[in-house]
Coordinates of C-alpha atoms and ligand atoms in Angstrom, one line a residue:
M53 CA 131.2 140.6 42.5
K54 CA 134.0 138.1 43.2
E55 CA 135.4 140.3 45.9
K56 CA 131.9 140.8 47.4
L57 CA 131.5 137.1 47.6
E58 CA 134.8 136.7 49.3
K59 CA 133.8 139.5 51.7
I60 CA 130.6 137.7 52.6
L61 CA 132.5 134.5 53.2
S62 CA 135.0 136.1 55.5
E63 CA 132.4 138.1 57.4
A64 CA 130.3 135.0 57.8
K65 CA 133.2 133.0 59.1
D66 CA 134.0 135.7 61.6
A67 CA 130.4 135.9 62.8
I68 CA 130.3 132.1 63.2
A69 CA 133.5 132.1 65.1
N70 CA 133.0 135.1 67.4
Q71 CA 129.3 136.0 67.6
A72 CA 127.5 132.7 67.9
D73 CA 127.7 131.6 71.6
D74 CA 124.7 129.4 71.4
I75 CA 122.4 127.7 69.0
S76 CA 119.9 130.5 68.6
A77 CA 122.7 133.1 67.9
L78 CA 124.1 130.6 65.4
D79 CA 120.7 130.4 63.7
A80 CA 120.6 134.1 63.4
V81 CA 123.9 134.1 61.6
R82 CA 122.6 131.4 59.2
V83 CA 119.6 133.5 58.4
K84 CA 121.7 136.7 58.0
Y85 CA 124.0 135.1 55.4
L86 CA 122.2 132.2 53.8
G87 CA 118.5 133.0 54.4
K88 CA 116.0 133.9 51.6
K89 CA 116.5 137.5 52.5
G90 CA 120.1 136.9 53.4
E91 CA 123.2 138.7 52.0
L92 CA 124.2 135.9 49.6
T93 CA 120.8 135.7 48.0
A94 CA 120.7 139.5 47.7
L95 CA 124.1 139.5 45.9
L96 CA 123.1 136.7 43.5
R97 CA 120.1 138.7 42.4
G98 CA 122.6 140.9 40.6
M99 CA 123.9 138.0 38.5
G100 CA 121.6 139.1 35.6
A101 CA 123.9 142.1 34.9
L102 CA 126.9 139.8 34.4
S103 CA 128.2 138.7 30.9
P104 CA 127.4 135.2 29.8
E105 CA 131.1 134.2 30.3
E106 CA 131.2 135.6 33.8
R107 CA 128.0 134.0 35.0
P108 CA 129.1 130.3 35.4
V109 CA 132.3 131.4 37.1
I110 CA 130.5 133.6 39.7
G111 CA 127.8 131.0 40.0
A112 CA 130.3 128.3 40.8
L113 CA 132.1 130.6 43.3
A114 CA 128.7 131.5 45.0
N115 CA 128.0 127.8 45.4
K116 CA 131.4 127.2 46.9
V117 CA 130.9 130.2 49.3
R118 CA 127.4 128.8 50.3
E119 CA 128.9 125.3 50.9
E120 CA 131.8 126.7 52.9
I121 CA 129.5 128.8 55.2
D122 CA 127.2 125.9 55.6
A123 CA 130.1 123.6 56.6
F124 CA 131.3 126.2 59.2
L125 CA 127.8 126.5 60.5
T126 CA 127.5 122.7 60.9
E127 CA 130.8 122.5 62.6
K128 CA 130.0 125.3 65.0
A129 CA 126.6 123.7 65.8
E130 CA 128.3 120.4 66.8
E131 CA 130.8 122.3 68.9
L132 CA 128.0 124.2 70.7
K133 CA 126.0 121.0 71.3
T134 CA 129.1 119.3 72.9
K135 CA 129.7 122.3 75.0
A136 CA 126.1 122.4 76.3
L137 CA 126.2 118.7 77.1
S138 CA 129.4 118.9 79.1
S139 CA 128.3 121.9 81.1
K140 CA 125.0 120.2 81.9
L141 CA 126.9 117.1 83.0
A142 CA 129.2 119.2 85.2
E143 CA 126.2 120.9 86.8
E144 CA 124.5 117.6 87.6
K145 CA 127.6 115.9 88.8
I146 CA 127.2 114.2 92.2
D147 CA 130.1 113.5 94.4
V148 CA 129.1 110.3 96.1
T149 CA 132.1 110.5 98.4
I150 CA 130.8 113.7 100.3
P151 CA 129.6 112.7 103.8
G152 CA 125.8 113.0 104.1
D153 CA 124.0 115.9 105.9
D154 CA 123.0 115.3 109.5
F155 CA 119.3 114.5 109.4
E156 CA 117.1 114.8 112.5
F157 CA 114.5 112.2 112.8
G158 CA 111.2 113.1 114.4
A159 CA 109.5 110.8 116.9
H160 CA 106.2 110.3 118.5
H161 CA 105.5 112.4 121.6
P162 CA 105.6 110.3 124.8
L163 CA 101.9 111.0 125.4
S164 CA 101.0 109.7 122.0
E165 CA 103.2 106.7 122.5
V166 CA 101.5 105.9 125.8
R167 CA 98.1 106.5 124.4
R168 CA 98.9 104.2 121.5
E169 CA 100.1 101.5 123.8
M170 CA 97.0 101.7 126.0
T171 CA 94.8 101.7 122.8
D172 CA 96.6 98.6 121.4
I173 CA 95.9 96.6 124.6
F174 CA 92.2 97.3 124.6
V175 CA 91.9 96.8 120.8
S176 CA 93.5 93.4 121.3
M177 CA 90.7 92.7 123.8
G178 CA 88.0 93.5 121.2
F179 CA 87.4 97.2 121.9
D180 CA 86.5 99.7 119.2
V181 CA 88.0 103.2 119.4
V182 CA 85.5 106.1 119.1
D183 CA 85.9 109.8 119.1
G184 CA 83.9 112.6 120.6
P185 CA 83.7 116.3 120.3
E186 CA 85.9 118.5 122.6
V187 CA 83.4 121.3 122.4
E188 CA 80.5 119.6 124.0
L189 CA 76.9 120.2 125.2
D190 CA 76.3 120.6 128.9
Y191 CA 73.8 117.8 128.4
Y192 CA 76.4 115.2 127.5
N193 CA 79.1 116.4 129.9
F194 CA 76.8 116.6 132.9
Q195 CA 73.1 116.1 132.6
A196 CA 73.1 112.8 130.8
L197 CA 75.8 111.5 133.1
N198 CA 73.4 111.8 136.1
I199 CA 75.1 115.1 137.2
P200 CA 72.1 117.4 137.7
E201 CA 72.0 121.2 137.6
N202 CA 73.1 121.9 141.2
H203 CA 75.3 118.9 141.7
P204 CA 78.6 119.8 143.4
A205 CA 80.5 117.8 140.7
R206 CA 79.9 120.8 138.4
D207 CA 81.8 123.1 140.7
T208 CA 84.6 120.7 141.5
Q209 CA 85.2 120.2 137.8
D210 CA 85.8 123.9 137.2
T211 CA 84.5 123.8 133.7
F212 CA 85.3 126.2 130.8
Y213 CA 81.9 127.3 129.7
I214 CA 81.4 128.8 126.2
T215 CA 77.7 129.5 126.7
D216 CA 75.2 128.4 129.3
K217 CA 74.7 125.2 127.4
I218 CA 78.1 124.7 125.6
L219 CA 81.4 124.0 127.2
L220 CA 84.8 122.4 126.7
R221 CA 84.3 118.8 127.9
S222 CA 85.8 118.3 131.3
Q223 CA 86.0 114.5 130.9
T224 CA 85.7 111.9 128.2
S225 CA 82.7 110.3 129.8
P226 CA 80.2 112.2 127.5
V227 CA 81.4 109.8 124.8
Q228 CA 79.7 107.0 126.7
V229 CA 76.4 108.7 126.3
R230 CA 76.9 109.6 122.6
T231 CA 77.9 106.0 121.9
M232 CA 74.9 104.5 123.7
E233 CA 72.5 106.9 121.9
K234 CA 73.7 105.7 118.6
Q235 CA 74.6 102.0 119.2
K236 CA 72.7 99.4 121.2
P237 CA 74.4 96.7 123.2
P238 CA 76.7 94.8 123.0
I239 CA 79.0 97.9 123.3
R240 CA 82.7 97.7 123.9
I241 CA 84.5 101.0 123.3
I242 CA 87.4 103.1 124.4
S243 CA 87.7 106.8 123.7
P244 CA 91.0 108.6 124.3
G245 CA 91.1 112.4 123.9
A246 CA 91.7 115.9 125.3
V247 CA 89.7 117.3 128.2
Y248 CA 89.7 120.8 129.7
R249 CA 89.5 122.2 133.2
S250 CA 90.2 125.7 134.4
D251 CA 93.0 124.6 136.6
T252 CA 96.1 126.6 137.1
L253 CA 99.2 125.0 135.5
D254 CA 101.4 123.4 138.1
S255 CA 103.5 120.2 138.4
T256 CA 100.4 118.0 138.5
H257 CA 97.6 120.1 136.9
S258 CA 97.1 121.4 133.4
P259 CA 94.1 123.2 131.9
V260 CA 94.2 120.7 129.0
F261 CA 95.1 117.1 129.6
H262 CA 94.0 113.7 128.2
Q263 CA 91.7 111.0 129.4
F264 CA 91.1 107.5 128.3
E265 CA 87.5 106.4 128.6
G266 CA 86.1 102.8 128.5
L267 CA 82.6 101.4 128.3
V268 CA 81.2 97.9 128.1
V269 CA 77.4 97.3 128.0
D270 CA 75.8 93.9 127.5
K271 CA 73.6 91.4 129.2
G272 CA 75.1 90.0 132.4
I273 CA 78.1 92.4 132.7
T274 CA 79.4 92.4 136.3
M275 CA 81.9 94.2 138.6
G276 CA 83.9 90.9 138.3
A277 CA 84.2 91.4 134.6
L278 CA 85.4 95.0 135.2
K279 CA 88.1 93.8 137.6
D280 CA 89.2 91.0 135.3
M281 CA 89.5 93.3 132.3
L282 CA 91.4 96.1 134.2
E283 CA 93.7 93.5 135.7
T284 CA 94.6 92.2 132.2
F285 CA 95.2 95.8 131.1
A286 CA 97.4 96.6 134.1
K287 CA 99.5 93.5 133.7
K288 CA 100.1 94.3 130.1
M289 CA 100.8 97.9 130.7
F290 CA 102.8 97.8 133.9
G291 CA 104.2 94.3 134.1
A292 CA 103.0 90.7 134.9
E293 CA 103.5 91.2 138.6
T294 CA 101.1 94.1 138.9
R295 CA 98.2 93.8 141.4
L296 CA 95.1 96.0 141.6
R297 CA 93.4 97.6 144.5
F298 CA 89.8 98.8 144.4
R299 CA 88.8 101.5 146.9
P300 CA 85.1 102.5 147.2
H301 CA 84.5 106.0 145.8
H302 CA 81.6 108.1 144.4
F303 CA 81.0 109.0 140.8
P304 CA 77.5 110.2 139.8
F305 CA 77.4 108.1 136.6
T306 CA 78.5 104.8 138.2
E307 CA 77.0 102.8 141.1
P308 CA 78.9 101.2 142.7
S309 CA 82.0 103.3 142.0
A310 CA 85.7 102.7 142.8
E311 CA 89.1 104.3 142.5
V312 CA 91.6 101.8 141.3
D313 CA 95.3 101.6 142.2
V314 CA 98.1 99.5 140.8
S315 CA 100.9 98.1 142.9
C316 CA 104.0 100.2 142.3
F317 CA 105.9 98.6 139.5
V318 CA 109.2 100.1 140.7
C319 CA 109.2 98.7 144.3
G320 CA 106.5 96.1 143.9
G321 CA 104.5 97.5 146.8
K322 CA 107.2 98.1 149.4
G323 CA 107.2 101.8 149.0
C324 CA 109.6 104.0 147.1
R325 CA 110.1 107.5 145.6
L326 CA 107.7 106.8 142.6
C327 CA 104.8 105.7 144.8
K328 CA 105.7 108.2 147.5
G329 CA 106.1 105.4 150.0
E330 CA 102.6 104.1 149.5
G331 CA 103.3 101.0 147.5
W332 CA 100.2 101.9 145.3
I333 CA 99.6 104.3 142.5
E334 CA 96.1 105.5 141.7
I335 CA 95.4 105.3 138.0
L336 CA 91.7 105.4 137.3
G337 CA 88.1 105.7 138.3
A338 CA 85.5 103.1 137.4
G339 CA 82.2 101.5 138.3
M340 CA 79.0 100.0 137.1
V341 CA 77.1 102.3 134.7
H342 CA 74.3 104.0 136.7
P343 CA 70.8 102.8 135.7
N344 CA 69.8 106.5 135.1
V345 CA 72.5 106.8 132.5
L346 CA 71.4 103.7 130.7
R347 CA 67.8 104.7 130.9
G348 CA 68.6 108.2 129.4
C349 CA 70.0 106.4 126.4
D350 CA 67.0 104.1 126.0
I351 CA 68.8 101.1 127.3
D352 CA 66.7 99.0 129.8
P353 CA 68.8 98.6 133.0
D354 CA 66.6 95.6 133.9
V355 CA 68.0 93.8 130.8
Y356 CA 71.4 95.3 130.3
S357 CA 74.3 96.3 132.6
G358 CA 77.6 97.8 132.0
F359 CA 80.9 99.0 133.4
A360 CA 82.9 102.1 132.7
F361 CA 86.3 103.5 133.5
G362 CA 88.3 106.6 132.9
M363 CA 92.0 107.2 133.4
G364 CA 94.3 110.1 132.9
I365 CA 96.8 109.5 130.1
E366 CA 99.3 112.0 131.6
R367 CA 99.1 110.3 134.9
I368 CA 99.8 106.9 133.4
A369 CA 102.6 108.3 131.3
M370 CA 104.2 110.1 134.3
T371 CA 104.0 106.9 136.2
R372 CA 105.4 104.8 133.4
L373 CA 108.2 107.2 132.5
G374 CA 109.1 108.3 136.0
I375 CA 108.2 112.0 135.3
D376 CA 107.2 114.2 138.2
D377 CA 106.2 117.4 136.3
I378 CA 103.2 117.4 133.9
R379 CA 104.5 120.6 132.3
L380 CA 107.3 118.7 130.6
F381 CA 104.8 117.2 128.2
Y382 CA 103.7 120.5 126.8
E383 CA 106.9 122.5 126.8
N384 CA 108.2 120.4 123.9
D385 CA 111.8 120.8 124.9
K386 CA 113.6 118.5 122.5
R387 CA 116.1 117.5 125.1
F388 CA 113.2 116.1 127.2
L389 CA 111.4 114.5 124.2
K390 CA 114.5 112.8 122.9
Q391 CA 114.8 110.7 126.0
F392 CA 111.9 108.4 125.0
Ligands
DAH589 N1 85.1 111.0 134.3 C1 85.8 110.8 135.6 C2 86.7 111.9 135.9 O1 87.0 112.7 135.0 C3 86.6 109.5 135.5 C4 85.7 108.3 135.5 C5 85.3 107.7 136.6 C6 85.3 107.8 134.3 C7 84.5 106.6 136.6 C8 84.4 106.7 134.3 C9 84.1 106.1 135.4 O2 84.0 106.2 133.2 O3 83.3 105.0 135.4 O4 87.1 112.1 137.0

């Protein structure tokens, strides 16, 4: 029995030293030798067969063996814990002296940047920003804007029709009507957004581009107020020296209507490459809201008047940034975008 006990001790020591690579393996060793169904317990069950003299001797030896195995187990457990901690620390080690990875920062698209700048100027003058649907009813895009069924404007706008009555809006002007239907004067809104025309893509045309609509309706709104407000905008956008030129024009939804030019901010009006020698750059269409449009929205043109304007965001961005090809905005070549 003494030999058996010594054998258990040496086997257990060996197992602890060589088979227990982690805490759970070590636990299995503990169960195998010291557990209730373990080898030591099994051996001690045979103590009954010993003589009364032998019993205390073997009992003391068995206790010693148990204590010794236990001490080995505890020591090994400590060792494993330390090992686990140091390998975890090694894994998580951060070398703060390694140079950082190159990180590419994104930036706003030049069109978004210009739209935001324009928006900020009008917001500072008390305008609200409103949104309108890009898939629009013929009614809002044409009919309600005083552009009847057979009006030539419907051809010139080369519209993308979805059905007879539904289309991709060819201008942001329908937002005027949607706004006036919902809100009664005073109205002071801008509405930037995408518009669609079935143009072939070239250096100045794109089937999708962006407009910036404006509408003011109240009692006593005059053409003078329109001029004043556009001048304030142009000076903030293009520089304090900027002058405006109004040329008579025709839009079905305004009367009178005008096309508006700004003095070239590169040459100041003398003529240069940007303004193609003209000294002026056309930036928008505008006018006094046609009485038919007001009436269609249940606003009495004898009581209220209004002005409206619409400009192309690409056109303004191209002018501002000195770009002569609209396609650059949509190709998203990072070398181009990074310049702004
Ligand atoms: N919607 C016009 C266009 O696409 C631009 C325009 C002209 C808008 C005059 C207006 C306006 O609000 O009053 O060509």
